[in-house]
Rosetta silent file (secondary structure, phi, psi, omega in degrees, C-alpha in Angstrom):
SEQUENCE: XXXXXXXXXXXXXXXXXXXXXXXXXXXXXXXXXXXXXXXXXXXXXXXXXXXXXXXXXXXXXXXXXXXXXXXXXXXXXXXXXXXXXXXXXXXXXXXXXXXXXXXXXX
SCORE:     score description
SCORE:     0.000 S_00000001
   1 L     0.000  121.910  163.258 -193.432  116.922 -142.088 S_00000001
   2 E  -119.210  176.670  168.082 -192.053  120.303 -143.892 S_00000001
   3 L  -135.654  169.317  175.331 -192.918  124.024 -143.898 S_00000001
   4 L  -118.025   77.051   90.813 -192.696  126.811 -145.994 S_00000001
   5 E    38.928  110.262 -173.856 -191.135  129.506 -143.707 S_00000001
   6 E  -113.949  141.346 -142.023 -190.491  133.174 -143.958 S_00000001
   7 E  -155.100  115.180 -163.556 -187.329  134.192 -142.716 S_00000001
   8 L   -19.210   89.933 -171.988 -186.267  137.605 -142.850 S_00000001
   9 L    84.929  -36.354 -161.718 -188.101  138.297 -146.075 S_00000001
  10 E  -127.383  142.673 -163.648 -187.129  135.306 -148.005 S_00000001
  11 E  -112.629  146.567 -174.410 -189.189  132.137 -147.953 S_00000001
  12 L  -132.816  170.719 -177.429 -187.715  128.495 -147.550 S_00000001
  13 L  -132.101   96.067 -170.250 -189.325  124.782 -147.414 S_00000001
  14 L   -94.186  161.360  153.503 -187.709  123.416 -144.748 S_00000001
  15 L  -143.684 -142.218 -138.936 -188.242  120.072 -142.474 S_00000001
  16 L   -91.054  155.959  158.291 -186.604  118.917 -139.356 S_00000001
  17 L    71.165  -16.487  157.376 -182.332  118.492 -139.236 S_00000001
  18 L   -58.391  155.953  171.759 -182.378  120.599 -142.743 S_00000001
  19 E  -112.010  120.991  157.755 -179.516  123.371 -142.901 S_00000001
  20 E  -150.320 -165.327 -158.943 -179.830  126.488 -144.869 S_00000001
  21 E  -118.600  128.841 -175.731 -178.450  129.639 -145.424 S_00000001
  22 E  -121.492  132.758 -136.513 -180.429  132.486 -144.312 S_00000001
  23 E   -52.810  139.986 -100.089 -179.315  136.565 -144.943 S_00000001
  24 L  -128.020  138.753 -173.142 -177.204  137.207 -141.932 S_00000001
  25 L  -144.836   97.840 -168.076 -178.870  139.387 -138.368 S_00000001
  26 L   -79.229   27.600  167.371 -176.205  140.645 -135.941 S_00000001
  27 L   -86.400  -41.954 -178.345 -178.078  140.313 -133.390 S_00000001
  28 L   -94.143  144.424  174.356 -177.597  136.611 -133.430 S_00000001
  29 L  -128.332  164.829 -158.757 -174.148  134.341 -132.293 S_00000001
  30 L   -66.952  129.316  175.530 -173.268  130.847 -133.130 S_00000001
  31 L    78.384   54.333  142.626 -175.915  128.372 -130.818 S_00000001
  32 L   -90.010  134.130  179.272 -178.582  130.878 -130.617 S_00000001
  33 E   -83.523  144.505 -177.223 -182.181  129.662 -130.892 S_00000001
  34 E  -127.629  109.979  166.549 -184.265  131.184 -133.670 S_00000001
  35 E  -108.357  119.497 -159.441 -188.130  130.961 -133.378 S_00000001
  36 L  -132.517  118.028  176.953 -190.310  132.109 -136.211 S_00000001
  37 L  -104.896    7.623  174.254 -193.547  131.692 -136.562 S_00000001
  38 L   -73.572   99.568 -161.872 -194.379  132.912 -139.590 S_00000001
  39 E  -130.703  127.975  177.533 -195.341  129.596 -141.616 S_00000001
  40 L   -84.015  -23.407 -146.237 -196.871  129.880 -144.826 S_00000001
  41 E  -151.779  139.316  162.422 -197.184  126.475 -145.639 S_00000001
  42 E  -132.552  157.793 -174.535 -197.488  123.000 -143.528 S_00000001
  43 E  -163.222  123.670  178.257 -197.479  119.891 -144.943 S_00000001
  44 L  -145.869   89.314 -149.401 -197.580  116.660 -143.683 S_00000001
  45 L    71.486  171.679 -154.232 -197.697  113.760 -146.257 S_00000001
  46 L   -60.374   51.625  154.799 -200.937  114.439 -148.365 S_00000001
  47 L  -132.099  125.737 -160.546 -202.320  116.733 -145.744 S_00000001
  48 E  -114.513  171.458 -174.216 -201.717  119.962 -146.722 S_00000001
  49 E  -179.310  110.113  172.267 -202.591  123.562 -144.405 S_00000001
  50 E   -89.862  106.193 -174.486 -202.245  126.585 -146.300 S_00000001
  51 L  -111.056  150.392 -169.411 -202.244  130.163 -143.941 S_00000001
  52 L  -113.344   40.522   58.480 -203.682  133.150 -144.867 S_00000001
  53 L  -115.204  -50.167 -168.200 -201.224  134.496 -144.501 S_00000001
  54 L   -87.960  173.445  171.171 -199.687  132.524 -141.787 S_00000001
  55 L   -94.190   97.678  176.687 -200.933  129.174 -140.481 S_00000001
  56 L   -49.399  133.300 -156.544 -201.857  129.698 -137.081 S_00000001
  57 L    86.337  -35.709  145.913 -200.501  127.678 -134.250 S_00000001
  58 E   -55.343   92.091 -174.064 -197.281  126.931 -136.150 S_00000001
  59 L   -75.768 -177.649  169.293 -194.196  127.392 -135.588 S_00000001
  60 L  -153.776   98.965  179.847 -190.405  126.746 -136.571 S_00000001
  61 E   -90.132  106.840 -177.784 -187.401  126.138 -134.323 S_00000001
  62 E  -131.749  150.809 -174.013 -184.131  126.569 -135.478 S_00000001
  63 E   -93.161  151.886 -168.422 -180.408  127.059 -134.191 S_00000001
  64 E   -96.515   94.088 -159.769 -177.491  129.676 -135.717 S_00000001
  65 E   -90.435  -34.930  165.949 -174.987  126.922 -136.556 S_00000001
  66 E  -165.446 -163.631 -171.143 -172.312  129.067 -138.337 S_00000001
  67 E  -135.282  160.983 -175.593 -171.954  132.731 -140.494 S_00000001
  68 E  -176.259  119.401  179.518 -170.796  132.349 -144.276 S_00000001
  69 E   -74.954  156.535 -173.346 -170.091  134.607 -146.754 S_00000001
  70 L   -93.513 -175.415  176.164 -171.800  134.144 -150.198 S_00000001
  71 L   -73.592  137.516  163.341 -170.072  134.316 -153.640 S_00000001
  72 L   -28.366  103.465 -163.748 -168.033  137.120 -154.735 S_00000001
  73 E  -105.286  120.605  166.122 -170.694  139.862 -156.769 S_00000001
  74 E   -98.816  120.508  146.172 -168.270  142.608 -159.092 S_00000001
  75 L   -78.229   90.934  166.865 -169.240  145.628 -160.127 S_00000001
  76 L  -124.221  156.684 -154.383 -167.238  147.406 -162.501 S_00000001
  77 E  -139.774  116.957 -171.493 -168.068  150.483 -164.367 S_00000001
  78 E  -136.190 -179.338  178.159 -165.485  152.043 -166.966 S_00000001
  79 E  -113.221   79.102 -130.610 -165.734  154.378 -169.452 S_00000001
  80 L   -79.267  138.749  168.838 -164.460  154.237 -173.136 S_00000001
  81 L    78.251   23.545 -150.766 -161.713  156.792 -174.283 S_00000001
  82 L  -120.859  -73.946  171.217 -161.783  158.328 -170.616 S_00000001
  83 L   104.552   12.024 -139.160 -159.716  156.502 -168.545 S_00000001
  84 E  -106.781  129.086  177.596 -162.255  156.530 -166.615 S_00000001
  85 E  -141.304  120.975  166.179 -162.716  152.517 -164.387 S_00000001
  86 E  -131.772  134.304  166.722 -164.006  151.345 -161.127 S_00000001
  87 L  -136.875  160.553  177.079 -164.292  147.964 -159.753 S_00000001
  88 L  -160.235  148.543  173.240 -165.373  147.231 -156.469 S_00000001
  89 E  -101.194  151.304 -176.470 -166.354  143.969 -154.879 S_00000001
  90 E  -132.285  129.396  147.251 -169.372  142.364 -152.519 S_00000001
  91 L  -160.123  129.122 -171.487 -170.247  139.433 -150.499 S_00000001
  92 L   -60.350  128.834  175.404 -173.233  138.904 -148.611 S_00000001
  93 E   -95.624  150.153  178.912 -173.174  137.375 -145.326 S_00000001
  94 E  -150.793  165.208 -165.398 -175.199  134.977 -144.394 S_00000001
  95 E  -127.878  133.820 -177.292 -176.186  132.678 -141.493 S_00000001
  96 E   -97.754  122.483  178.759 -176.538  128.615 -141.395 S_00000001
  97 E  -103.965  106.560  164.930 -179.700  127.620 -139.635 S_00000001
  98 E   -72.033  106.592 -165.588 -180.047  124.266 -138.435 S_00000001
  99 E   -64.044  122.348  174.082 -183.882  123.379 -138.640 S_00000001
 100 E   -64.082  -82.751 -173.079 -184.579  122.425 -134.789 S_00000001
 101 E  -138.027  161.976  167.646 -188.565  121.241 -134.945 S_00000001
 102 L  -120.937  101.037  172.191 -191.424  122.141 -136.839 S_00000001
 103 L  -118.721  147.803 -157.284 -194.270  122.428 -134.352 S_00000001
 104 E  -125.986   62.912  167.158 -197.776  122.288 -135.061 S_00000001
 105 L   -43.055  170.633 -173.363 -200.435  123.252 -132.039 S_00000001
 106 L    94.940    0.000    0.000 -203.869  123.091 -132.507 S_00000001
């Protein structure tokens, strides 16, 4: 069985014991449960159940297994003949979600 999952904003196609890494909510610490029901997509072997938008009755449980920064993003900005340079660096935090269950009511 998988879903398609929305997740603050950004959609994933998860099924049961996957890990992924979803944008970071500081609201949450490591072995917090995360319940979302906003499921786009269910699927389970050739039966497929499409929601419009969500699929009703469906759910997603998953646990906050660790925080993880993403790859380094640079921005630099210069200026020719000037003198003129800036760099400055970024990385995005993110949070590893252990997929709990997929539950399907109904």
């Amino acid at each position: 069985m998988y879903a398609v999952v929305k997740i603050k904003g950004v959609q994933y196609k998860v099924k049961k014991d996957d890990h992924i890494l979803a944008p970071y909510d500081r609201t949450k610490n490591i072995g917090d449960k995360l319940e979302t029901s906003e499921v786009l997509i269910v699927g389970n072997g050739d039966k497929i159940e499409v929601g419009k938008p969500y699929v009703e009755g469906a759910k997603v449980e998953a646990e906050v297994v660790d925080f993880k920064k993403g790859e380094k993003i640079i921005s630099f900005k210069k200026k020719r003949r000037k003198g003129y340079h800036r760099k400055k660096g970024f990385r995005a935090k993110y949070m590893e979600l252990r997929i709990l269950d997929i539950v399907r009511t109904t």
